């Protein structure tokens, strides 16, 4: 026992007496110190004493569109960790083409008596889809929270990044570099985030007196590749993409034309996905505040579950322009 206490104390950076107080669930230990000891237990592979084990507060569904775009695994990880920290067990439901649709996942979650559901970029973000499904869940009294894709009139909070502001910031950045033919590619227009990007893009293009160069495609690298070819044919010297994956597809299309980034064409992504700073060239992008949005969504859902509902409105988070090496001054012929 003495060896175990010494090991834990060394790992946590506290005294053995403090470790003993934490293991015996005694008062008088600061929260951060108690957490450091518990973390040391986990790191060293010791089993927590029964009185320190967190009892599950229930299941929470997390419905996410897919895991190919790195932004979604990053969001799922933050949400899952935040739920676990307050005693809830996340149930991840990942959609994919030809796979289980959102409505079937919801039925599975209801069968498991989940305490609530967090929807990320689901059918709620698709303006062509019926939102009756969510109203029916609300009528059942199921706590819900949405991320990206506000549905007016739905009794649930929504947390979104300001897509219109992101497009304005990107166009302003490119215009400041001397670009006059700035193109935009994103996913299908039926999605609310795409509609908002279009609004911000068009506002900025009008402000700078440029010509609208818009080529919508499918989300993903392939969609970015195809749309970029069309934008290059229309004379674009800079391209704003609806996601980092689309931007990677855009860079590939540019290089296939024998052009370079950013010497010939500048490219801006969206999301600031993990590892995107290490691409060739490192990608200039609009960073979504993923962690802040995810934590706010978890806190709001837990409040809903506990009967302390947050106002049922949209909470908008500001994007951040992260300038790297994929944007540069426009060439003067």
Coordinates of C-alpha atoms in Angstrom, one line a residue:
X1 CA 0.0 0.0 0.0
X2 CA 2.9 2.4 0.8
X3 CA 4.5 1.8 -2.6
X4 CA 1.1 2.4 -4.3
X5 CA 0.6 5.7 -2.4
X6 CA 4.1 6.8 -3.2
X7 CA 3.7 6.0 -6.9
X8 CA 0.4 7.9 -7.1
X9 CA 1.8 10.9 -5.1
X10 CA 4.8 11.1 -7.4
X11 CA 2.6 11.0 -10.5
X12 CA 0.1 13.6 -9.2
X13 CA 2.8 15.8 -7.6
X14 CA 1.2 15.8 -4.2
X15 CA 1.9 14.2 -0.8
X16 CA 1.1 10.7 0.2
X17 CA -1.2 12.1 2.9
X18 CA -3.2 14.0 0.2
X19 CA -3.5 10.8 -1.8
X20 CA -4.8 8.9 1.2
X21 CA -7.4 11.6 1.8
X22 CA -8.6 11.4 -1.8
X23 CA -8.7 7.6 -1.9
X24 CA -10.8 7.6 1.3
X25 CA -13.1 10.3 -0.1
X26 CA -12.3 12.7 2.8
X27 CA -13.1 16.4 2.6
X28 CA -10.6 19.2 2.7
X29 CA -9.0 18.6 -0.7
X30 CA -9.2 21.1 -3.5
X31 CA -11.1 20.0 -6.6
X32 CA -8.1 20.3 -8.9
X33 CA -5.9 18.4 -6.5
X34 CA -8.5 15.6 -6.2
X35 CA -8.7 15.4 -10.0
X36 CA -4.9 15.2 -10.3
X37 CA -4.9 12.2 -7.9
X38 CA -7.7 10.5 -9.8
X39 CA -5.9 11.1 -13.1
X40 CA -2.8 9.6 -11.6
X41 CA -4.7 6.5 -10.6
X42 CA -6.0 6.1 -14.2
X43 CA -2.6 6.7 -15.8
X44 CA -0.9 4.2 -13.5
X45 CA -3.6 1.6 -14.1
X46 CA -4.9 1.4 -10.6
X47 CA -8.6 0.7 -10.1
X48 CA -10.5 3.5 -8.5
X49 CA -12.0 2.7 -5.1
X50 CA -15.8 1.9 -5.3
X51 CA -16.7 5.1 -3.5
X52 CA -14.9 7.2 -6.2
X53 CA -16.4 5.5 -9.2
X54 CA -18.8 7.7 -11.1
X55 CA -22.3 6.2 -11.4
X56 CA -23.8 6.6 -14.9
X57 CA -26.4 9.3 -15.1
X58 CA -27.8 7.8 -18.3
X59 CA -27.3 7.6 -22.0
X60 CA -27.1 10.5 -24.4
X61 CA -27.3 10.1 -28.1
X62 CA -24.8 11.9 -30.4
X63 CA -26.0 11.9 -34.0
X64 CA -23.2 12.9 -36.4
X65 CA -23.2 12.9 -40.2
X66 CA -19.9 11.1 -40.9
X67 CA -16.3 10.6 -39.6
X68 CA -14.4 11.2 -42.9
X69 CA -14.2 15.0 -42.3
X70 CA -11.8 15.3 -39.4
X71 CA -13.9 18.1 -37.9
X72 CA -16.6 15.7 -36.9
X73 CA -14.4 13.2 -34.9
X74 CA -12.9 16.2 -33.2
X75 CA -16.3 17.4 -32.2
X76 CA -17.5 13.9 -31.2
X77 CA -14.4 13.5 -28.9
X78 CA -15.0 16.8 -27.1
X79 CA -18.7 16.1 -26.7
X80 CA -18.1 12.5 -25.5
X81 CA -15.5 13.6 -22.9
X82 CA -17.7 16.4 -21.6
X83 CA -20.7 14.1 -21.3
X84 CA -18.6 11.5 -19.5
X85 CA -17.2 14.1 -17.1
X86 CA -20.8 14.8 -15.8
X87 CA -21.7 11.1 -15.6
X88 CA -23.4 10.5 -19.0
X89 CA -22.5 7.8 -21.4
X90 CA -22.4 9.0 -25.1
X91 CA -23.9 6.8 -27.7
X92 CA -22.3 7.7 -31.1
X93 CA -24.5 7.3 -34.2
X94 CA -22.6 7.9 -37.4
X95 CA -24.4 8.3 -40.7
X96 CA -22.9 7.4 -44.1
X97 CA -24.3 7.0 -47.6
X98 CA -26.3 3.8 -47.8
X99 CA -26.0 3.3 -44.1
X100 CA -28.5 3.7 -41.2
X101 CA -30.5 7.0 -41.7
X102 CA -30.9 9.5 -38.9
X103 CA -34.6 8.6 -38.2
X104 CA -33.6 4.9 -37.6
X105 CA -30.8 6.0 -35.2
X106 CA -33.3 8.1 -33.3
X107 CA -35.6 5.2 -32.9
X108 CA -32.8 3.0 -31.6
X109 CA -31.9 5.7 -29.1
X110 CA -35.4 6.1 -28.0
X111 CA -35.6 2.3 -27.4
X112 CA -32.6 2.7 -25.1
X113 CA -34.3 5.4 -23.1
X114 CA -31.7 8.1 -23.8
X115 CA -31.8 11.1 -21.6
X116 CA -31.4 13.4 -24.5
X117 CA -29.9 13.8 -28.0
X118 CA -27.3 16.1 -29.6
X119 CA -27.7 16.5 -33.3
X120 CA -24.6 17.7 -35.3
X121 CA -25.2 18.9 -38.9
X122 CA -28.1 16.5 -39.3
X123 CA -31.3 16.8 -41.2
X124 CA -32.1 19.9 -39.2
X125 CA -29.4 21.7 -41.3
X126 CA -31.1 20.5 -44.6
X127 CA -33.7 23.1 -45.6
X128 CA -35.3 20.6 -48.0
X129 CA -36.0 18.0 -45.2
X130 CA -39.1 18.0 -43.0
X131 CA -38.5 19.2 -39.4
X132 CA -41.6 17.5 -38.1
X133 CA -39.4 14.7 -36.8
X134 CA -37.9 17.1 -34.3
X135 CA -41.2 18.6 -33.2
X136 CA -42.5 15.1 -32.5
X137 CA -39.4 14.5 -30.3
X138 CA -40.1 17.8 -28.5
X139 CA -43.7 16.8 -28.0
X140 CA -42.4 13.7 -26.2
X141 CA -40.4 15.9 -23.8
X142 CA -37.1 14.6 -25.1
X143 CA -34.3 17.2 -24.4
X144 CA -32.4 18.1 -27.6
X145 CA -29.6 20.3 -28.7
X146 CA -28.5 21.1 -32.2
X147 CA -25.1 22.1 -33.6
X148 CA -24.9 23.8 -37.0
X149 CA -28.3 24.3 -38.5
X150 CA -30.9 26.4 -36.7
X151 CA -34.5 25.4 -37.0
X152 CA -36.8 28.4 -36.1
X153 CA -39.7 27.6 -33.8
X154 CA -38.1 24.4 -32.5
X155 CA -38.0 24.3 -28.6
X156 CA -34.3 23.5 -28.4
X157 CA -31.1 25.6 -28.4
X158 CA -28.7 25.6 -31.4
X159 CA -25.0 26.4 -31.5
X160 CA -23.5 27.5 -34.8
X161 CA -20.4 29.1 -36.3
X162 CA -21.2 32.4 -38.1
X163 CA -20.8 31.1 -41.7
X164 CA -21.7 34.4 -43.3
X165 CA -19.1 36.2 -41.2
X166 CA -16.5 33.5 -42.2
X167 CA -17.1 34.1 -45.9
X168 CA -16.8 37.9 -45.4
X169 CA -13.5 37.6 -43.6
X170 CA -12.1 35.2 -46.2
X171 CA -13.1 37.5 -49.1
X172 CA -11.7 40.5 -47.3
X173 CA -8.4 38.7 -46.8
X174 CA -8.1 37.7 -50.4
X175 CA -9.1 41.1 -51.7
X176 CA -6.4 42.7 -49.5
X177 CA -3.9 40.4 -51.3
X178 CA -5.0 42.0 -54.6
X179 CA -7.3 39.3 -55.8
X180 CA -10.2 40.5 -57.9
X181 CA -11.6 37.2 -59.2
X182 CA -12.5 35.3 -56.0
X183 CA -14.4 32.1 -56.4
X184 CA -16.5 30.1 -53.9
X185 CA -17.2 26.4 -53.8
X186 CA -19.2 24.6 -51.1
X187 CA -21.7 21.8 -50.8
X188 CA -25.3 21.8 -52.0
X189 CA -27.3 25.0 -51.5
X190 CA -30.1 23.2 -49.6
X191 CA -27.9 23.2 -46.5
X192 CA -28.3 26.2 -44.2
X193 CA -24.5 26.7 -43.6
X194 CA -24.0 26.8 -47.4
X195 CA -26.8 29.4 -47.7
X196 CA -25.2 31.5 -45.1
X197 CA -21.7 31.3 -46.7
X198 CA -23.3 32.4 -50.0
X199 CA -24.9 35.4 -48.2
X200 CA -21.5 36.5 -46.7
X201 CA -19.7 35.9 -50.0
X202 CA -22.1 37.8 -52.1
X203 CA -22.1 40.7 -49.6
X204 CA -18.3 41.0 -49.7
X205 CA -18.1 40.6 -53.5
X206 CA -20.5 43.4 -54.0
X207 CA -18.6 45.5 -51.5
X208 CA -15.3 45.0 -53.4
X209 CA -17.0 45.4 -56.8
X210 CA -16.0 41.9 -58.0
X211 CA -17.8 39.3 -60.1
X212 CA -19.6 36.4 -58.4
X213 CA -17.8 33.1 -59.2
X214 CA -19.8 30.4 -57.5
X215 CA -19.6 26.6 -58.2
X216 CA -21.4 24.4 -55.8
X217 CA -20.6 20.7 -55.6
X218 CA -20.7 17.8 -53.2
X219 CA -18.9 18.1 -49.8
X220 CA -15.5 16.4 -49.7
X221 CA -12.2 16.4 -51.6
X222 CA -13.8 15.1 -54.8
X223 CA -16.4 17.9 -54.8
X224 CA -13.7 20.5 -54.3
X225 CA -11.7 19.1 -57.1
X226 CA -14.5 19.1 -59.6
X227 CA -15.7 22.6 -58.7
X228 CA -12.2 24.1 -58.7
X229 CA -11.8 23.0 -62.3
X230 CA -14.8 25.0 -63.3
X231 CA -13.7 28.0 -61.3
X232 CA -10.3 27.9 -63.0
X233 CA -12.0 27.9 -66.4
X234 CA -13.9 31.0 -65.3
X235 CA -10.6 32.8 -64.4
X236 CA -10.6 32.6 -60.6
X237 CA -7.3 33.5 -59.0
X238 CA -8.4 32.7 -55.5
X239 CA -10.9 30.1 -54.1
X240 CA -12.8 30.0 -50.9
X241 CA -13.8 26.4 -50.0
X242 CA -16.7 25.2 -47.8
X243 CA -14.5 22.8 -45.9
X244 CA -10.8 21.9 -45.5
X245 CA -11.4 18.6 -47.4
X246 CA -12.8 20.6 -50.3
X247 CA -9.7 22.8 -50.2
X248 CA -7.4 19.8 -50.4
X249 CA -9.4 18.7 -53.5
X250 CA -9.0 22.2 -54.9
X251 CA -5.2 22.2 -54.5
X252 CA -5.0 18.9 -56.3
X253 CA -7.1 20.3 -59.2
X254 CA -4.8 23.4 -59.4
X255 CA -1.7 21.3 -59.5
X256 CA -3.1 19.1 -62.3
X257 CA -3.3 22.3 -64.4
X258 CA 0.4 22.9 -63.8
X259 CA -0.3 25.7 -61.4
X260 CA 1.0 26.3 -57.9
X261 CA -0.5 27.4 -54.6
X262 CA -0.3 30.2 -53.7
X263 CA 2.0 31.6 -56.5
X264 CA -0.7 31.2 -59.1
X265 CA -3.9 30.5 -57.1
X266 CA -4.7 31.2 -53.5
X267 CA -6.9 28.7 -51.5
X268 CA -8.8 29.2 -48.3
X269 CA -10.4 26.3 -46.4
X270 CA -13.0 26.1 -43.6
X271 CA -12.9 24.3 -40.3
X272 CA -9.2 24.2 -39.3
X273 CA -9.4 20.4 -39.0
X274 CA -6.7 18.5 -37.1
X275 CA -3.5 18.2 -39.0
X276 CA -4.5 20.8 -41.7
X277 CA -1.6 23.0 -40.6
X278 CA 0.7 20.3 -41.9
X279 CA -0.5 20.0 -45.5
X280 CA 1.6 21.1 -48.4
X281 CA 1.3 24.0 -48.4
X282 CA -0.1 24.6 -44.8
X283 CA -3.7 25.7 -45.4
X284 CA -5.1 29.1 -44.7
X285 CA -8.5 28.4 -43.2
X286 CA -11.4 29.7 -41.1
X287 CA -11.3 28.0 -37.7
X288 CA -14.5 26.9 -36.2
X289 CA -14.4 27.1 -32.4
X290 CA -15.2 23.4 -32.1
X291 CA -14.4 23.0 -28.5
X292 CA -16.4 26.0 -27.3
X293 CA -19.4 25.0 -29.4
X294 CA -19.3 21.4 -28.2
X295 CA -18.9 22.3 -24.5
X296 CA -21.7 24.8 -24.8
X297 CA -24.0 22.2 -26.4
X298 CA -23.3 19.6 -23.6
X299 CA -23.9 22.2 -20.9
X300 CA -27.2 23.2 -22.5
X301 CA -28.3 19.6 -22.9
X302 CA -27.5 18.7 -19.3
X303 CA -29.4 21.8 -18.2
X304 CA -32.4 20.7 -20.3
X305 CA -32.3 17.3 -18.8
X306 CA -32.2 18.8 -15.3
X307 CA -35.2 21.0 -16.1
X308 CA -33.2 24.2 -16.3
X309 CA -33.7 24.9 -20.0
X310 CA -31.6 27.5 -21.8
X311 CA -33.4 30.0 -24.0
X312 CA -34.5 28.2 -27.2
X313 CA -32.6 30.3 -29.7
X314 CA -29.4 30.2 -31.8
X315 CA -26.1 30.9 -30.2
X316 CA -23.6 32.2 -32.8
X317 CA -19.8 31.7 -32.4
X318 CA -17.3 33.7 -34.3
X319 CA -14.8 32.1 -36.8
X320 CA -11.1 32.9 -36.7
X321 CA -9.1 33.5 -39.9
X322 CA -5.9 31.4 -39.6
X323 CA -3.4 32.6 -42.2
X324 CA -0.9 30.1 -43.4
X325 CA 0.9 29.5 -46.7
X326 CA -1.9 28.7 -49.1
X327 CA -2.8 32.4 -49.8
X328 CA -0.6 35.0 -51.3
X329 CA -0.5 38.2 -53.4
X330 CA -2.3 38.1 -56.7
X331 CA -0.1 37.7 -59.7
X332 CA 0.1 40.8 -62.0
X333 CA 0.4 39.7 -65.6

